[in-house]
mmCIF file of C-alpha atoms in Angstrom:
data_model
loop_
_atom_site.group_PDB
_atom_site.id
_atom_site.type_symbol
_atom_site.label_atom_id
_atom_site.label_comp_id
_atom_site.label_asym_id
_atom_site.label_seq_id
_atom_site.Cartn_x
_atom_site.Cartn_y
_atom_site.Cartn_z
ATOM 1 C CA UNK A 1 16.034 -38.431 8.298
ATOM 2 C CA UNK A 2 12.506 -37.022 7.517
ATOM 3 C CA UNK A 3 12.392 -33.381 7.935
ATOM 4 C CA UNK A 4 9.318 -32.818 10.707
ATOM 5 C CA UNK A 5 6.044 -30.642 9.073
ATOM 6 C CA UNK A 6 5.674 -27.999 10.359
ATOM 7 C CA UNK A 7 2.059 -27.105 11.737
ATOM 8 C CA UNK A 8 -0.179 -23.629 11.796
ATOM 9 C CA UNK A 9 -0.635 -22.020 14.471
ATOM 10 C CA UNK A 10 -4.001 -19.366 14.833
ATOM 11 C CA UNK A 11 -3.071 -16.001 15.962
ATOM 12 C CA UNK A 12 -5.295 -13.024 16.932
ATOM 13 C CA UNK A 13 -2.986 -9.467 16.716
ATOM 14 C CA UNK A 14 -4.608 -5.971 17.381
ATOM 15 C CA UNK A 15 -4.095 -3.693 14.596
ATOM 16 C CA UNK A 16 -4.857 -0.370 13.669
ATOM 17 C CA UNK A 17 -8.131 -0.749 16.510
ATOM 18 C CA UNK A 18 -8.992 -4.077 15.254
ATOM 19 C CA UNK A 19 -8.478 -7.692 15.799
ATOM 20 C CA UNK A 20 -6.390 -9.379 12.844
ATOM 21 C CA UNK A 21 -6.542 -13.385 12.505
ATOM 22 C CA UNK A 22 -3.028 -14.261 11.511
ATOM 23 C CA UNK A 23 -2.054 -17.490 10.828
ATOM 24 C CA UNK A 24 1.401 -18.450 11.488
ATOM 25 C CA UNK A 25 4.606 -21.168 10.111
ATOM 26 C CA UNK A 26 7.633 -22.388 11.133
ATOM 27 C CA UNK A 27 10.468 -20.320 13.472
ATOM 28 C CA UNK A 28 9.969 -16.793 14.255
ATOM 29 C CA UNK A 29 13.578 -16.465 14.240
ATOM 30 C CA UNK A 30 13.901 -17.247 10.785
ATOM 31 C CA UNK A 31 13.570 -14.337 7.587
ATOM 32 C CA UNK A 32 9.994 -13.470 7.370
ATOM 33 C CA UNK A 33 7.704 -13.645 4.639
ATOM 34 C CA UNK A 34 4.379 -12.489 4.182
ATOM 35 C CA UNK A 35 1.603 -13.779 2.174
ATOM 36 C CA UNK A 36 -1.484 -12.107 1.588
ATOM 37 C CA UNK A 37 -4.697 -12.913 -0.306
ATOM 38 C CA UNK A 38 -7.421 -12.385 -2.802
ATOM 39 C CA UNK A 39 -10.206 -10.156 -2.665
ATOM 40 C CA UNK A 40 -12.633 -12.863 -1.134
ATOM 41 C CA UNK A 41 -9.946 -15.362 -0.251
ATOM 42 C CA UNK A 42 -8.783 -16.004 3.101
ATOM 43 C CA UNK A 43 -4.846 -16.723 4.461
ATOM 44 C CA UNK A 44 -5.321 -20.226 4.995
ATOM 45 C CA UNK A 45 -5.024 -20.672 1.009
ATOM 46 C CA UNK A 46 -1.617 -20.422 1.196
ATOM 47 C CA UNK A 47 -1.446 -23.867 3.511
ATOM 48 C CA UNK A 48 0.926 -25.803 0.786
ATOM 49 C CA UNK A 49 3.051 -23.258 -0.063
ATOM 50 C CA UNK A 50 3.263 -21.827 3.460
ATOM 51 C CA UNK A 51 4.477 -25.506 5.268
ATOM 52 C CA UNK A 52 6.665 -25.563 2.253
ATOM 53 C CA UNK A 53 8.552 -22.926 2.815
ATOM 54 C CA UNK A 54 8.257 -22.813 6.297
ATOM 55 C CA UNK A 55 11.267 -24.706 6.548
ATOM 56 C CA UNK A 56 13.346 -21.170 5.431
ATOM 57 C CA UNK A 57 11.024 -18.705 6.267
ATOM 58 C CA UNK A 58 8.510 -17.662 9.438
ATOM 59 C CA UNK A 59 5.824 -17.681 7.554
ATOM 60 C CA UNK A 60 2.492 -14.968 8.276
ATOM 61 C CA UNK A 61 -0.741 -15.264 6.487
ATOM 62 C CA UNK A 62 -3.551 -12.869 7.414
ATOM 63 C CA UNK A 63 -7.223 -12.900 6.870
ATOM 64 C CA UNK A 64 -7.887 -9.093 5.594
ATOM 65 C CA UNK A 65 -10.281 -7.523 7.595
ATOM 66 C CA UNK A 66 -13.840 -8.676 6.624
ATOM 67 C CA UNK A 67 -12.398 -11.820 5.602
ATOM 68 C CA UNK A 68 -11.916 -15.466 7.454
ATOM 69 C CA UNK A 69 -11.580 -14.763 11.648
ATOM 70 C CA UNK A 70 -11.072 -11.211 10.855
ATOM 71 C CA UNK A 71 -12.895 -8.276 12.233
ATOM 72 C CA UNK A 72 -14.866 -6.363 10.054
ATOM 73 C CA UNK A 73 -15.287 -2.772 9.096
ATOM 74 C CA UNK A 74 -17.032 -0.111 11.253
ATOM 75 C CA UNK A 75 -16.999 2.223 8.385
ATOM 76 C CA UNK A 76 -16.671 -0.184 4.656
ATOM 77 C CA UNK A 77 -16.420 2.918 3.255
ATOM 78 C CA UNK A 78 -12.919 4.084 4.490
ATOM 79 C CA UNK A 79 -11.976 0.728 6.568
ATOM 80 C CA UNK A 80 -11.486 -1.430 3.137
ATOM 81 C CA UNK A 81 -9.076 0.247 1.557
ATOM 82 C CA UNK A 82 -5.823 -0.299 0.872
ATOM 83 C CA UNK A 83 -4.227 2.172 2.840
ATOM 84 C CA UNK A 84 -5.732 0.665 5.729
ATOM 85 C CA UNK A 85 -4.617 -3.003 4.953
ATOM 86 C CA UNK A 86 -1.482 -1.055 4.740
ATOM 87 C CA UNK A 87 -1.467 -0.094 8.216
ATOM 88 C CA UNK A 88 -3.170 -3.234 9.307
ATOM 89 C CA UNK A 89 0.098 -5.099 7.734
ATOM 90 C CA UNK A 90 2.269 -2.516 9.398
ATOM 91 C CA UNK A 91 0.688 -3.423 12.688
ATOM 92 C CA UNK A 92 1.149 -6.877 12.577
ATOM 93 C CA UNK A 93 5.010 -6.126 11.528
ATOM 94 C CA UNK A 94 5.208 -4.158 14.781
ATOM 95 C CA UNK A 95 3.374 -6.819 16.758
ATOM 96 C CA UNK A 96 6.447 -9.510 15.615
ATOM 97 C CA UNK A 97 9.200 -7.045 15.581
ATOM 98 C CA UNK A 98 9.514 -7.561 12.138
ATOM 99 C CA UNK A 99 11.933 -5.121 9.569
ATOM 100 C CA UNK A 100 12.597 -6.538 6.592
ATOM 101 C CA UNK A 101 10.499 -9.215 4.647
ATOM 102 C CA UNK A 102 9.753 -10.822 1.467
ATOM 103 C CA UNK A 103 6.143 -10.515 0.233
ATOM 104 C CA UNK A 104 4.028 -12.863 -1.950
ATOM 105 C CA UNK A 105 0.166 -11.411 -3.006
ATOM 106 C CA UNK A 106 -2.073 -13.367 -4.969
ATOM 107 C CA UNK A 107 -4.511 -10.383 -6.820
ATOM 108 C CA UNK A 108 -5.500 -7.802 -4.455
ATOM 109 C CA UNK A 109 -2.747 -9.102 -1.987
ATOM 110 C CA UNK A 110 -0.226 -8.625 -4.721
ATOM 111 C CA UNK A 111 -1.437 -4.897 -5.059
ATOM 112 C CA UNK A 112 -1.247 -4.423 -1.266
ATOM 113 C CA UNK A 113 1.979 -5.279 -1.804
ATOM 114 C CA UNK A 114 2.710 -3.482 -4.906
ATOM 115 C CA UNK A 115 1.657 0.177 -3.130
ATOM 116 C CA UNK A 116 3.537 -1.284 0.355
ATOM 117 C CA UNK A 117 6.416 -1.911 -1.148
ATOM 118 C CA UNK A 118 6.429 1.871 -3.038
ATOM 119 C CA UNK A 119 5.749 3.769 0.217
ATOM 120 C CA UNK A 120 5.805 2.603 3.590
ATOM 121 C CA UNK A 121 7.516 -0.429 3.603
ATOM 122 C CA UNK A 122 9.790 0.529 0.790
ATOM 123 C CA UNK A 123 13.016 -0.645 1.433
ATOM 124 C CA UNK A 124 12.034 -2.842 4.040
ATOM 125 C CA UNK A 125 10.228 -5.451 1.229
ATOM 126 C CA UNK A 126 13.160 -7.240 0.090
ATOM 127 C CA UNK A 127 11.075 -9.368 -2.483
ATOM 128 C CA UNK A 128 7.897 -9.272 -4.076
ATOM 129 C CA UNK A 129 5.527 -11.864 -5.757
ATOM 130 C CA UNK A 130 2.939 -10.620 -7.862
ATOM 131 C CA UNK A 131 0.357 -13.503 -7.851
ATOM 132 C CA UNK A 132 -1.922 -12.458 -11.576
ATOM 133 C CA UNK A 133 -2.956 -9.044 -11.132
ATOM 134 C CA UNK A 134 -1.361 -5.575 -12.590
ATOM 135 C CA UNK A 135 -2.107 -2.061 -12.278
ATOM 136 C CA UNK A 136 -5.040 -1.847 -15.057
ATOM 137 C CA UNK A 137 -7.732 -4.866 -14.978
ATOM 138 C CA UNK A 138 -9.739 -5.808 -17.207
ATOM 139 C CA UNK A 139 -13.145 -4.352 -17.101
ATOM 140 C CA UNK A 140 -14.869 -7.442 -18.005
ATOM 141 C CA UNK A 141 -12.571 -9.346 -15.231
ATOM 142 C CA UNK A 142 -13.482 -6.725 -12.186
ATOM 143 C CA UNK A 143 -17.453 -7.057 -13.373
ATOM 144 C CA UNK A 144 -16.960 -10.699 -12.737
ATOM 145 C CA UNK A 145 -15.598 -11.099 -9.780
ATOM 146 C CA UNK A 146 -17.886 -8.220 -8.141
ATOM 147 C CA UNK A 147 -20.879 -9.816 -9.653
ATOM 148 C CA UNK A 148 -20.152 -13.226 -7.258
ATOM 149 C CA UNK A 149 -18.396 -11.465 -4.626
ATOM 150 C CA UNK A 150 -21.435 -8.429 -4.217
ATOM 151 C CA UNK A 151 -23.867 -11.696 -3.934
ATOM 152 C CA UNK A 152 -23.019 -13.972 -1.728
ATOM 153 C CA UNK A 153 -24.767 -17.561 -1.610
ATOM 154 C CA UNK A 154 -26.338 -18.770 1.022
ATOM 155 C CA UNK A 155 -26.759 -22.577 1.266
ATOM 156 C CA UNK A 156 -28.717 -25.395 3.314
ATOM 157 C CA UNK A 157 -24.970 -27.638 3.798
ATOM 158 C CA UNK A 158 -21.466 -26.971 3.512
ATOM 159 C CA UNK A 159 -21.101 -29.892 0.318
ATOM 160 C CA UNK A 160 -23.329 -27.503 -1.617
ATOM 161 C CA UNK A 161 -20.719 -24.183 -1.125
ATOM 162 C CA UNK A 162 -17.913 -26.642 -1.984
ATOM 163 C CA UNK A 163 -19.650 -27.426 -5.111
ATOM 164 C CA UNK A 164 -20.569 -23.229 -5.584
ATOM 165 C CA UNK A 165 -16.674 -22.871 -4.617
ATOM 166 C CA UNK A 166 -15.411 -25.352 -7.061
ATOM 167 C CA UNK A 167 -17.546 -23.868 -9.741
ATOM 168 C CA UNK A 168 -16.997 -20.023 -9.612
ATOM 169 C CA UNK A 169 -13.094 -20.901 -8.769
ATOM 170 C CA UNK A 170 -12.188 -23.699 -11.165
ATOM 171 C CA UNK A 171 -9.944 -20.713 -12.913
ATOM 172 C CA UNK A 172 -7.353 -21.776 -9.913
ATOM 173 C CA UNK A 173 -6.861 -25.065 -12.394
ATOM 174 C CA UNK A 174 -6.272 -28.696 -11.116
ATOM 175 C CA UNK A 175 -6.250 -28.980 -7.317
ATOM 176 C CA UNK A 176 -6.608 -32.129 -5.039
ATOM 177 C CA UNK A 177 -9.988 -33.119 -3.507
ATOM 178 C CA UNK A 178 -8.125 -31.730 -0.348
ATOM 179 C CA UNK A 179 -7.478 -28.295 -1.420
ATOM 180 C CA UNK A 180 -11.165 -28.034 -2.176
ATOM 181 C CA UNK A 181 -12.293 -29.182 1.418
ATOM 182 C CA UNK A 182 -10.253 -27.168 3.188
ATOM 183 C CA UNK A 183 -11.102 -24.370 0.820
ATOM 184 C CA UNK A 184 -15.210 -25.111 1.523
ATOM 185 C CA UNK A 185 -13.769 -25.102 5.716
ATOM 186 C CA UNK A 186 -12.607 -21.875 5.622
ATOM 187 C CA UNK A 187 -14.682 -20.268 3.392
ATOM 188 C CA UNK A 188 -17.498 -21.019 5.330
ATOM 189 C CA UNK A 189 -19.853 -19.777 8.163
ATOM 190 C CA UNK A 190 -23.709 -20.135 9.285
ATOM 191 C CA UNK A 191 -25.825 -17.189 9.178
ATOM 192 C CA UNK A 192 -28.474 -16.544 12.017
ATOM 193 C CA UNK A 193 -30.638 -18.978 10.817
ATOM 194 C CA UNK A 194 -28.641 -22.246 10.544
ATOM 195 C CA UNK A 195 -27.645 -22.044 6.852
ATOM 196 C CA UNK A 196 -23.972 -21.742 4.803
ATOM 197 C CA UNK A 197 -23.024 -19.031 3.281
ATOM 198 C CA UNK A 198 -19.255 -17.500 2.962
ATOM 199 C CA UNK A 199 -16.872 -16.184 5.220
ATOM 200 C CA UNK A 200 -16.406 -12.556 4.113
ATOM 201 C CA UNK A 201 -18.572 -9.197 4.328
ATOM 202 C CA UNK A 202 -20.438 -8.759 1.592
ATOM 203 C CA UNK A 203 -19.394 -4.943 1.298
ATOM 204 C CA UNK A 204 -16.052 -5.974 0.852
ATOM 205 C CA UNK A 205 -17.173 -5.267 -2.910
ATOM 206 C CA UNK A 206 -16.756 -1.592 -2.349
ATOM 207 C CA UNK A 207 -13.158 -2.149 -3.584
ATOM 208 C CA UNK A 208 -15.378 -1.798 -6.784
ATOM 209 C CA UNK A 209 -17.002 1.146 -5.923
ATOM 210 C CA UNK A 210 -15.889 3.420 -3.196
ATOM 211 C CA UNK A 211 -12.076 2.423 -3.986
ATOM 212 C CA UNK A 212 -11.408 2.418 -7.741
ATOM 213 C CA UNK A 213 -8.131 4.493 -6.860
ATOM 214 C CA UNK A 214 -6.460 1.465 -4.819
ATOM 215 C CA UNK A 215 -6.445 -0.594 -8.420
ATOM 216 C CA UNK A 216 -4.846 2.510 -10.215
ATOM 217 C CA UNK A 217 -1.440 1.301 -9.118
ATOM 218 C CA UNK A 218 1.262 2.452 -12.435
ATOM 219 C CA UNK A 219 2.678 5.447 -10.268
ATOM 220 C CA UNK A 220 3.024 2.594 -7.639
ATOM 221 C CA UNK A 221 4.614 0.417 -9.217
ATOM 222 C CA UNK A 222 6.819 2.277 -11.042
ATOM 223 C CA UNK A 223 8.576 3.411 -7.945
ATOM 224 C CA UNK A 224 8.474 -0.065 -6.479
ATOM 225 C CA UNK A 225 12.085 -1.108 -6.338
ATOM 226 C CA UNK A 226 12.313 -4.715 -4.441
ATOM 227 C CA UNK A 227 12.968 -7.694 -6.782
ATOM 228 C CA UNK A 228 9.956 -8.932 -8.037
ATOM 229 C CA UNK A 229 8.564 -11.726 -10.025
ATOM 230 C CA UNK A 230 5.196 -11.554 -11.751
ATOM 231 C CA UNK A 231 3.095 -14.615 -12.262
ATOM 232 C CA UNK A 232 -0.380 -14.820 -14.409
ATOM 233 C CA UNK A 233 -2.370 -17.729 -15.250
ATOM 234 C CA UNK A 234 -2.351 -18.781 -18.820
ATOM 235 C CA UNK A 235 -5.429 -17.814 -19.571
ATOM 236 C CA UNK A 236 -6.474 -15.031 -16.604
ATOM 237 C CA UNK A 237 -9.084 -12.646 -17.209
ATOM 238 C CA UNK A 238 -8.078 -10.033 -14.220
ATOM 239 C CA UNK A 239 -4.238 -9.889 -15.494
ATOM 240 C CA UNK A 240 -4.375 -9.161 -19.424
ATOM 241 C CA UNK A 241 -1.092 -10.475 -21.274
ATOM 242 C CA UNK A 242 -0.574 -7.109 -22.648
ATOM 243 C CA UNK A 243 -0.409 -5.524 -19.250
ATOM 244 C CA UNK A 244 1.908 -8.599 -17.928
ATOM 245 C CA UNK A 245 4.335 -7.440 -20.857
ATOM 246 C CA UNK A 246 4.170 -4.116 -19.762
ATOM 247 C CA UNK A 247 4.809 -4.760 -16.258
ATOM 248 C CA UNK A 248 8.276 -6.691 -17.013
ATOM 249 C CA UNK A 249 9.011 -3.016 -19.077
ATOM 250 C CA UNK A 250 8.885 -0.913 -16.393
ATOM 251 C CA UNK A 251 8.482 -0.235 -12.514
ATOM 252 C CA UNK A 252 10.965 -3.364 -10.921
ATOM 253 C CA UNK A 253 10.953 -5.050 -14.248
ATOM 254 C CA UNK A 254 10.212 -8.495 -13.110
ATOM 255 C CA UNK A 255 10.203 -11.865 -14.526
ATOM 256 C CA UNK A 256 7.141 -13.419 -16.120
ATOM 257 C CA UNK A 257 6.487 -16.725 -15.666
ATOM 258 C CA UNK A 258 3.336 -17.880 -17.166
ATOM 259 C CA UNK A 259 1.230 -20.982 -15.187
ATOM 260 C CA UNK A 260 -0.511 -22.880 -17.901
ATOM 261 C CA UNK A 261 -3.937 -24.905 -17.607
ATOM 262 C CA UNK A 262 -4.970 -21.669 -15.241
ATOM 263 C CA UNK A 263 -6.882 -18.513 -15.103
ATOM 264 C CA UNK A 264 -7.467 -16.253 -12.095
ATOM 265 C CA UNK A 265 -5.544 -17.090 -9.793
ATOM 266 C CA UNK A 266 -2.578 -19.701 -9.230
ATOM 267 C CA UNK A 267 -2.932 -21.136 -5.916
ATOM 268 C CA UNK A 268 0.563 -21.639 -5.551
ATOM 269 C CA UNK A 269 -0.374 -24.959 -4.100
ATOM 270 C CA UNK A 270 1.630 -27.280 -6.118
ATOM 271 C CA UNK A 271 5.256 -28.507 -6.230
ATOM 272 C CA UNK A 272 6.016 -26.433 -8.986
ATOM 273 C CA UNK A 273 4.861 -23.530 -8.097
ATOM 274 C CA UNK A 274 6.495 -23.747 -4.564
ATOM 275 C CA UNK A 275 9.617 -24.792 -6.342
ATOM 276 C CA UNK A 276 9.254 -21.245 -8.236
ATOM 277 C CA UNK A 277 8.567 -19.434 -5.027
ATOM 278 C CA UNK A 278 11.332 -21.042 -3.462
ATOM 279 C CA UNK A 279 13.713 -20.539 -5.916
ATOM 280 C CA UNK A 280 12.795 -16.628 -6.134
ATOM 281 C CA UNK A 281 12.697 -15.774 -2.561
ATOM 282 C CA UNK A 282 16.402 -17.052 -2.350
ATOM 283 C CA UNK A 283 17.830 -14.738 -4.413
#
């Protein structure tokens, strides 16, 4: 008998004074798991993974503020920071009742996670995926990604960002037509004059600027004491390989496991890589 797929469903919780697009998987009842996104990323690129796993897990995947459905920030300069995703995520824990989770961020999701896991929700994160990022980046990795993420494109058609998205992305490695589509559909929205650009707030670069502290994260993650696993992309520019061998020193100690054929980021979108997940978040 064919086990039935599970479908998303589009959620809208109030959080910390503003409203939080959540997208939800499978049975509420079941042990919930979190997964949180990249710096210009929304939650719906966790769709493979997330009706994966689904089948185990009630699975949540928010757009951070200024991203996807999400609101944005009255004030950038205090709103995106990570202790207010913190709260945010806190909120939307309240909102489902939830206590204790599992937790899998891809780069800045994974540090959100990383400093959630240390303070507020510490305890209460049972397991924690570090999707390529560590507590010291690369300088020449942060300059890229602020330099495309400070400068948004603006386009006359939606095939022309898929092609932008494919290019400035094709560090996520080999994905299906598909991926990219749905990727170029979420990551997109018209500005007042009829044109494409993407789906996020352009200040959400002041991660760069006004919040160099929130990627300072040893202290962090030395205290962080949920069972972890660490993954980097073969050839990632944000997560060096001497700070991935570092990581598995000290703080939880986690597992490497090393995605070849990628850079910044694994999408965790493909068999193996669910497998991985899977396999992790049963321990």
């Amino acid at each position: 008998m064919t086990t039935p797929r599970s479908t998303p469903r589009s959620t809208y919780v109030e959080a910390e004074g503003f409203e939080v697009h959540v997208t939800e998987w499978g049975d509420p009842r079941n042990p919930a798991l979190v997964m949180w996104h990249g710096l210009a990323r929304t939650g719906r690129d966790f769709d493979e993974a997330a009706e994966a796993l689904s089948d185990t897990y009630f699975v949540l995947c928010p757009d951070t503020l200024g991203r996807g459905l999400s609101s944005w920030a009255r004030d950038y300069r205090t709103d995106y920071s990570y202790a207010n995703f913190g709260r945010v995520a806190e909120g939307i824990l309240a909102r489902h009742g939830i206590d204790r989770l599992r937790w899998v961020g891809t780069s800045m999701g994974g540090l959100i996670g990383v400093t959630l896991a240390a303070g507020p929700l510490k305890g209460r994160i049972t397991h924690l995926v570090i999707n390529d990022i560590g507590p010291d980046i690369p300088a020449a990795g942060a300059e890229r990604i602020a330099s495309y993420v400070g400068t948004p494109p603006v386009y006359d058609t939606v095939a022309e960002l898929e092609a932008w998205l494919r290019a400035n992305y094709a560090p996520f490695g080999d994905n299906t037509d598909a991926f990219w589509r749905r990727m170029a559909d979420t990551s997109a929205r018209r500005t007042d004059d009829g044109r494409v650009t993407v789906h996020y707030d352009p200040h959400i670069v002041s991660q760069f600027t006004h919040h160099k502290a929130d990627l300072d994260v040893w202290d962090a993650y030395d205290a962080v004491e949920a069972k972890t696993l660490l993954i980097r992309g073969e050839s990632s520019d944000v997560l060096a390989a001497p700070v991935a061998e570092e990581m598995t020193r000290r703080g939880p100690r986690p597992a490497l496991h090393v995605v070849a054929g990628c850079g910044h980021a694994p999408t965790l979108a493909d068999d193996a890589q669910i497998a991985l997940l899977r396999a992790f978040l049963a321990e």
